[in-house]
XYZ file of C-alpha atoms in Angstrom:
490
model
C -202.452 68.270 43.177
C -201.059 65.753 46.261
C -201.822 62.111 46.143
C -205.586 62.732 46.543
C -206.840 63.141 42.771
C -210.475 63.881 42.134
C -212.621 60.509 42.146
C -214.129 59.640 38.542
C -217.918 58.764 38.032
C -219.540 56.729 35.310
C -222.391 57.243 35.147
C -224.742 60.389 33.192
C -226.079 63.855 34.388
C -228.041 66.177 32.300
C -228.223 69.646 33.285
C -231.476 70.565 36.006
C -232.412 72.474 37.412
C -231.162 75.368 35.012
C -227.890 74.078 35.611
C -225.066 75.027 32.855
C -222.403 72.996 32.022
C -219.588 72.567 28.975
C -217.699 70.618 28.074
C -214.099 69.742 29.280
C -212.724 68.846 26.027
C -214.290 71.225 23.900
C -215.055 74.789 25.404
C -213.872 74.601 28.852
C -214.213 78.113 30.343
C -211.618 80.534 31.089
C -212.097 80.136 35.091
C -211.788 77.115 34.803
C -208.420 76.285 32.376
C -206.626 78.863 34.871
C -207.650 76.771 38.153
C -206.578 74.207 36.322
C -203.202 75.538 35.402
C -203.290 77.174 39.351
C -202.978 80.757 37.185
C -204.615 82.219 40.715
C -204.029 86.142 39.901
C -205.368 85.244 36.324
C -208.573 83.363 37.741
C -209.778 85.847 39.944
C -209.456 88.450 36.083
C -211.323 86.160 34.827
C -213.769 85.785 37.687
C -214.276 89.960 36.998
C -214.912 89.884 33.443
C -217.088 87.196 33.690
C -218.853 85.736 36.909
C -221.161 83.803 36.150
C -218.346 81.311 35.336
C -218.286 79.980 38.685
C -221.305 79.296 38.138
C -220.824 77.122 35.362
C -220.413 73.257 35.681
C -217.249 71.307 33.406
C -217.819 68.240 32.573
C -215.480 65.421 31.050
C -217.100 62.105 29.103
C -215.385 59.110 28.522
C -213.683 58.616 24.552
C -216.364 58.272 21.989
C -219.048 58.467 24.285
C -221.411 59.901 26.565
C -221.225 59.052 29.832
C -219.776 61.107 32.059
C -215.994 60.865 33.501
C -216.242 63.797 35.810
C -218.406 66.772 36.197
C -217.093 70.106 38.791
C -217.601 73.446 39.485
C -214.852 75.654 39.573
C -214.840 75.612 43.454
C -214.917 71.755 43.491
C -211.571 72.261 40.894
C -209.895 75.049 43.209
C -209.883 73.380 46.648
C -208.421 69.998 45.500
C -204.879 71.957 44.263
C -204.028 74.208 47.372
C -205.878 77.417 46.292
C -205.232 80.654 48.132
C -208.174 82.142 50.840
C -209.433 84.833 47.479
C -210.035 82.656 45.159
C -212.191 80.646 47.215
C -213.971 83.896 49.038
C -214.114 85.276 45.460
C -215.909 81.987 44.174
C -218.041 81.717 47.766
C -218.968 85.381 47.068
C -220.284 84.853 43.818
C -221.721 81.463 43.922
C -222.359 81.057 47.869
C -224.840 77.492 46.909
C -221.395 75.909 45.336
C -219.926 74.645 48.662
C -224.019 73.483 48.672
C -223.378 71.233 45.836
C -221.653 67.746 45.583
C -220.167 66.632 42.609
C -220.933 63.535 40.692
C -220.467 61.492 43.064
C -221.509 63.580 46.184
C -218.406 65.016 47.358
C -218.486 68.174 48.261
C -215.281 71.164 47.938
C -215.120 70.831 51.735
C -213.677 66.906 50.968
C -211.772 67.958 48.423
C -210.407 70.686 50.358
C -208.991 67.770 53.168
C -208.218 66.216 51.351
C -205.612 68.096 49.313
C -203.984 70.173 52.632
C -206.404 73.335 52.066
C -205.107 76.181 54.308
C -206.929 77.040 57.709
C -208.746 79.839 56.305
C -209.879 78.311 53.045
C -211.444 75.432 55.415
C -213.065 77.822 57.575
C -214.744 79.493 54.494
C -215.964 76.227 53.303
C -217.269 75.552 56.885
C -219.445 78.740 57.529
C -221.035 78.521 53.882
C -221.734 75.208 54.481
C -221.173 73.254 58.018
C -223.558 69.678 57.194
C -220.695 69.103 55.157
C -218.362 67.996 57.901
C -220.819 64.606 58.104
C -221.712 64.138 54.929
C -220.120 60.946 52.989
C -217.878 60.042 49.656
C -218.853 56.895 47.414
C -216.494 55.329 50.337
C -218.129 56.103 53.717
C -215.383 58.754 54.239
C -215.868 62.101 55.459
C -213.541 65.570 55.674
C -212.471 63.836 58.847
C -211.237 60.868 57.655
C -209.573 62.921 54.484
C -207.742 64.471 56.759
C -206.952 62.333 58.844
C -206.128 59.955 55.875
C -203.455 62.987 54.020
C -202.681 65.047 57.006
C -204.131 68.479 57.289
C -202.313 71.643 56.963
C -201.729 72.979 60.398
C -203.728 70.789 63.558
C -205.908 73.257 64.491
C -208.242 72.306 61.281
C -209.136 69.324 63.001
C -210.387 71.256 65.801
C -212.395 73.406 62.962
C -214.454 70.400 61.574
C -214.988 68.471 65.001
C -216.411 71.698 66.310
C -218.886 71.562 62.962
C -220.339 68.547 64.023
C -218.779 66.831 67.357
C -219.733 63.594 66.636
C -218.086 62.676 63.122
C -214.900 62.323 65.376
C -215.957 58.314 66.000
C -217.487 57.846 62.980
C -216.665 54.716 60.858
C -215.604 54.753 57.078
C -217.370 51.987 54.603
C -213.844 49.494 55.785
C -215.332 50.320 59.421
C -212.473 52.420 60.452
C -212.168 55.887 62.106
C -210.393 59.218 60.841
C -207.846 58.077 64.390
C -207.285 54.247 62.952
C -206.373 56.151 59.915
C -204.112 58.141 60.787
C -202.217 55.391 62.586
C -202.063 53.678 59.431
C -200.762 56.863 57.735
C -197.212 58.039 56.639
C -196.680 62.345 56.763
C -195.114 64.682 58.959
C -197.137 65.987 62.295
C -199.401 62.294 61.865
C -198.371 62.947 66.532
C -199.875 66.337 67.469
C -203.009 64.347 64.470
C -203.465 62.010 67.047
C -203.067 63.689 70.264
C -205.673 66.196 68.702
C -208.368 63.481 67.843
C -207.949 61.835 71.218
C -208.225 65.388 72.843
C -211.632 64.854 71.035
C -212.645 61.464 71.628
C -212.094 61.975 75.373
C -215.601 62.829 77.851
C -215.818 66.407 78.115
C -214.777 67.693 81.332
C -217.275 70.406 81.692
C -220.072 69.302 81.047
C -223.176 69.888 83.777
C -224.790 67.828 85.951
C -228.428 68.003 86.145
C -229.594 70.071 90.273
C -229.915 67.998 92.833
C -234.065 68.326 94.289
C -235.319 70.223 96.954
C -234.194 67.873 100.309
C -237.370 68.518 101.872
C -239.303 67.612 98.900
C -238.085 64.516 98.261
C -238.353 63.958 102.182
C -241.703 64.780 101.840
C -241.814 61.763 99.365
C -240.324 59.523 100.999
C -243.177 59.756 103.538
C -246.218 59.903 101.906
C -244.722 56.490 99.748
C -244.123 53.015 100.206
C -239.907 52.768 101.398
C -238.500 49.799 102.686
C -238.098 50.736 106.528
C -234.164 51.259 106.533
C -234.281 54.311 104.247
C -237.460 55.730 105.880
C -235.257 55.666 108.930
C -232.358 57.257 107.140
C -234.329 60.133 105.816
C -235.874 60.957 108.672
C -233.595 60.814 111.208
C -232.271 64.341 110.902
C -235.247 65.146 112.662
C -235.318 63.243 115.424
C -233.869 63.627 118.894
C -230.789 62.341 120.791
C -230.833 59.008 122.583
C -230.322 59.360 126.023
C -229.606 55.643 128.625
C -232.368 55.540 130.759
C -235.572 54.362 131.745
C -238.621 53.368 128.627
C -240.934 56.040 129.993
C -238.251 58.626 128.422
C -237.908 56.765 125.485
C -241.754 56.790 124.772
C -241.905 60.527 125.506
C -238.669 61.057 122.475
C -240.532 58.500 120.225
C -244.798 60.704 121.499
C -242.228 63.729 120.422
C -241.029 62.814 117.120
C -243.924 61.820 115.209
C -245.388 64.771 115.921
C -243.005 66.707 114.346
C -242.842 64.521 112.221
C -246.678 64.917 111.256
C -246.356 68.996 111.365
C -244.122 68.524 109.259
C -245.811 66.870 106.947
C -248.613 69.022 107.427
C -246.465 72.081 106.091
C -244.973 70.276 103.644
C -248.961 69.517 102.354
C -249.418 73.118 102.351
C -246.683 73.797 100.796
C -247.245 71.736 98.133
C -250.753 72.722 97.196
C -249.659 76.067 96.893
C -247.132 75.337 94.695
C -249.603 73.255 92.933
C -252.604 75.914 92.677
C -249.223 78.214 91.917
C -247.993 75.964 88.397
C -251.657 75.820 87.095
C -252.135 79.570 87.608
C -248.631 80.365 85.821
C -249.703 77.316 83.455
C -252.834 78.631 82.771
C -251.072 82.435 81.995
C -248.570 80.216 79.243
C -251.393 78.740 77.711
C -252.913 81.929 77.193
C -250.058 83.287 76.628
C -249.074 80.690 74.075
C -251.959 80.955 72.335
C -251.856 84.734 71.711
C -248.179 84.012 70.409
C -249.632 80.761 67.846
C -252.051 83.300 67.098
C -250.059 85.992 66.055
C -247.501 83.631 64.042
C -250.661 81.662 62.217
C -251.206 85.115 60.894
C -247.382 86.223 60.458
C -247.061 82.515 58.884
C -249.587 83.023 56.429
C -248.550 86.215 55.486
C -245.285 84.662 54.493
C -247.011 82.139 53.303
C -248.659 84.875 50.540
C -245.125 86.264 50.741
C -243.236 83.585 50.018
C -245.959 82.698 46.819
C -245.801 85.990 45.795
C -241.872 86.013 45.986
C -241.357 82.956 44.469
C -243.390 83.678 41.733
C -241.845 86.278 40.653
C -238.276 84.262 41.768
C -239.560 82.046 38.813
C -240.463 84.764 36.238
C -237.023 86.589 36.953
C -235.600 83.087 36.536
C -237.011 82.471 33.270
C -236.016 86.013 32.473
C -232.443 85.824 33.405
C -232.333 82.294 31.866
C -233.690 83.962 28.531
C -231.034 86.741 28.915
C -228.265 83.824 29.324
C -229.482 82.067 26.950
C -229.682 85.608 24.539
C -226.499 86.597 26.090
C -224.700 83.294 24.962
C -226.531 83.625 21.184
C -224.791 86.619 21.623
C -221.207 85.758 22.733
C -221.204 83.153 20.295
C -222.256 85.695 17.791
C -219.316 88.041 18.723
C -216.941 85.331 19.213
C -217.856 84.949 15.087
C -217.414 88.328 14.482
C -214.113 88.716 16.397
C -212.860 85.835 14.740
C -213.888 87.381 11.124
C -212.330 91.047 12.300
C -209.496 89.091 13.043
C -208.755 86.909 9.687
C -209.705 90.045 8.315
C -207.434 91.645 10.479
C -204.412 89.411 9.250
C -205.563 90.216 6.205
C -204.718 93.378 6.104
C -201.749 92.955 8.601
C -200.435 90.199 5.563
C -201.657 92.564 2.600
C -199.482 95.152 4.031
C -196.283 93.554 4.688
C -196.728 92.076 1.017
C -197.584 96.258 -0.019
C -194.254 96.394 1.950
C -191.876 93.953 0.486
C -193.048 94.846 -2.948
C -192.329 98.602 -2.722
C -188.673 97.292 -0.937
C -188.818 95.117 -4.241
C -189.351 97.941 -6.409
C -187.165 99.972 -4.968
C -184.288 97.973 -5.076
C -185.179 97.206 -8.765
C -185.290 100.809 -9.948
C -182.207 101.473 -7.700
C -180.732 97.922 -9.483
C -181.923 100.046 -12.813
C -180.316 103.146 -12.455
C -177.058 102.230 -11.359
C -176.916 100.095 -13.928
C -178.301 102.530 -16.512
C -176.021 104.410 -14.620
C -173.061 101.641 -15.474
C -174.055 101.225 -18.667
C -173.130 105.377 -19.658
C -170.028 105.122 -18.380
C -169.403 102.077 -20.220
C -170.367 103.613 -23.507
C -168.245 107.097 -22.845
C -165.630 104.570 -22.339
C -166.622 102.062 -25.336
C -166.674 105.771 -27.318
C -163.719 106.877 -26.231
C -162.244 103.551 -27.247
C -163.757 103.013 -30.684
C -161.907 106.826 -31.426
C -158.874 105.342 -30.094
C -159.269 102.396 -32.285
C -160.055 104.549 -35.129
C -156.749 106.233 -35.037
C -155.265 102.839 -34.714
C -156.889 101.306 -37.145
C -155.671 104.354 -39.292
C -151.912 104.014 -38.180
C -152.174 100.208 -38.741
C -153.463 101.103 -42.199
C -150.718 103.645 -43.022
C -148.330 100.332 -41.697
C -150.115 97.803 -43.488
C -149.169 99.672 -46.488
C -145.857 100.131 -45.773
C -145.630 96.364 -45.092
C -147.291 95.726 -47.493
C -144.868 97.326 -49.307
C -141.649 96.518 -47.771
C -143.918 92.483 -48.258
C -143.335 92.854 -52.075
C -139.660 93.845 -51.847
C -138.612 90.781 -49.638
C -140.298 89.036 -51.881
C -138.767 90.365 -54.495
C -135.703 89.911 -52.149
C -136.535 86.136 -51.614
C -137.517 85.647 -55.248
C -133.804 86.818 -56.214
C -132.209 85.374 -53.736
C -134.007 81.871 -55.000
C -132.715 82.654 -58.467
C -129.492 83.180 -57.042
C -129.064 79.891 -55.163
C -130.325 77.730 -58.515
C -127.665 80.097 -60.354
C -125.304 78.682 -57.548
C -126.474 75.591 -57.806
C -126.140 75.522 -61.020
C -122.558 77.091 -61.020
C -121.739 74.279 -58.470
C -122.835 71.653 -60.611
C -121.135 72.664 -63.148
C -117.621 73.115 -61.042
C -118.388 69.830 -59.865
C -118.128 68.074 -62.831
C -114.981 70.358 -63.920
C -114.295 68.717 -61.006
C -114.722 65.072 -61.557
C -112.520 65.711 -64.275
C -109.482 67.429 -62.746
C -106.404 65.751 -61.542
C -106.005 64.077 -58.361
C -103.312 66.158 -57.079
C -105.564 68.796 -57.497
C -109.299 66.951 -55.305
C -108.069 67.884 -51.969
C -107.290 71.910 -52.946
C -110.811 71.338 -54.523
C -112.530 70.300 -52.049
C -110.500 72.740 -49.348
C -112.146 75.685 -51.859
C -115.558 74.790 -51.719
C -115.626 73.923 -48.011
C -114.447 78.226 -47.772
C -116.737 78.548 -50.836
C -119.937 76.444 -48.666
C -119.405 78.560 -45.421
C -119.157 82.166 -47.020
C -122.245 81.499 -48.881
C -124.286 79.352 -46.006
C -123.580 82.832 -43.774
C -124.942 85.172 -46.511
C -128.117 82.756 -46.551
C -128.520 82.530 -42.969
C -127.957 86.532 -41.748
C -131.043 86.857 -44.834
C -132.898 84.424 -43.421
C -133.074 85.672 -40.254
C -133.287 89.399 -41.382
C -136.829 88.147 -43.066
C -137.111 86.391 -39.759
C -137.185 89.813 -37.597
C -139.369 91.034 -40.644
C -142.466 89.067 -39.922
C -141.994 88.997 -36.414
C -142.919 92.410 -36.368
C -145.092 92.228 -38.795
C -147.574 89.254 -37.399
C -147.111 91.428 -33.951
C -148.416 94.364 -35.531
C -151.418 92.405 -36.919
C -152.456 90.909 -32.958
C -152.393 94.762 -31.802
C -154.490 95.989 -34.735
C -157.178 92.765 -33.434
C -157.418 93.443 -30.120
């Protein structure tokens, strides 16, 4: 939308003359929604689906009150948005009265089209549908030509189209006393000079104005002779009938003067006769015309009576048809509401069915996945059971082997225990012997002490080696036993 905006109102209007209106914020029509979004193809489709939406007023109220903010027909709103010719033509064809309907501010669609640089074809359609809108003013006293001058036309030819519809608006003033030429001089847009030139051309006097035909000179001369005029005027009018003047005696001038009077008298008599003939002819023609007019008036009266009768009958039939249409529209609206409710319920049921089908498919997929998981687990369990049975057989054989080994180990351990006990006794005996020997050595002489100590050291080294070898052998056997026990546990 251009800089020109729709004017909002501050008054409330109820539905009148069978007009239907909807609220912009609660139940806007599809046609009006497409127009406000400037989706022209969708608007044409909506108009084909529901042509009666072209007749529905759209109202918007102030927040929290019933006070009207604005009230438009679809044609008003479309003309404020540089519409294509197709949508305007369709709206006018379906509802021609829309071009003659003013909104809550008294503005016609032509005002909005001129204020928003609508195309030349759109302006032509609106002027053909309502030429009187060219001289209708808005609350600011602005005519469509003022809106064109203020915001600029789509082409300069639009100026001529509006002024052809009503030439008198060329120099009309708005509420501020400004003409269209004043507004265009104050405006700022491209093509301003061409608009000024077009307006100036229309403000100049028209060169082809026809003048009234001049009267017949003979009648004019007759009238001047029979009226009291100044001498100069009478002389000027009768001078063409006079003979030329000669320079001579007075007798000759008198004869010339008498000749002129006779000629004037003859001319006057001829003119009087012609005038009487004209009057007679005029009276007869007037009588003929009066008789013709009486006959025509009589016929027209009879036709008017017939037309009044037809109009009354037609009005009654139209009222009945309007009542029927209104009742049908109410019924259709109720059915539309019921249909919408049913459609909404069907949509809800359809959505529920879709949700249930999705849930069933989801559960089926989950069941399939779970069943496949169970199958795989069962197969895995079968394989594990087979492996466990094999391992059990292996463990049985190992257990049998281990029992045999444990028996042999028990025998070897018992032998080792006996050997260890024997070794312990041997060590005790040796310790007793060594104690006895130490006692004997104490009693020996000091000279034999060194030899005795050497022999004792040698004996200790030999015994120590023997005992270490025995303990190492036992440790190896114990490690082997521990390894066998650990293997049996695994």
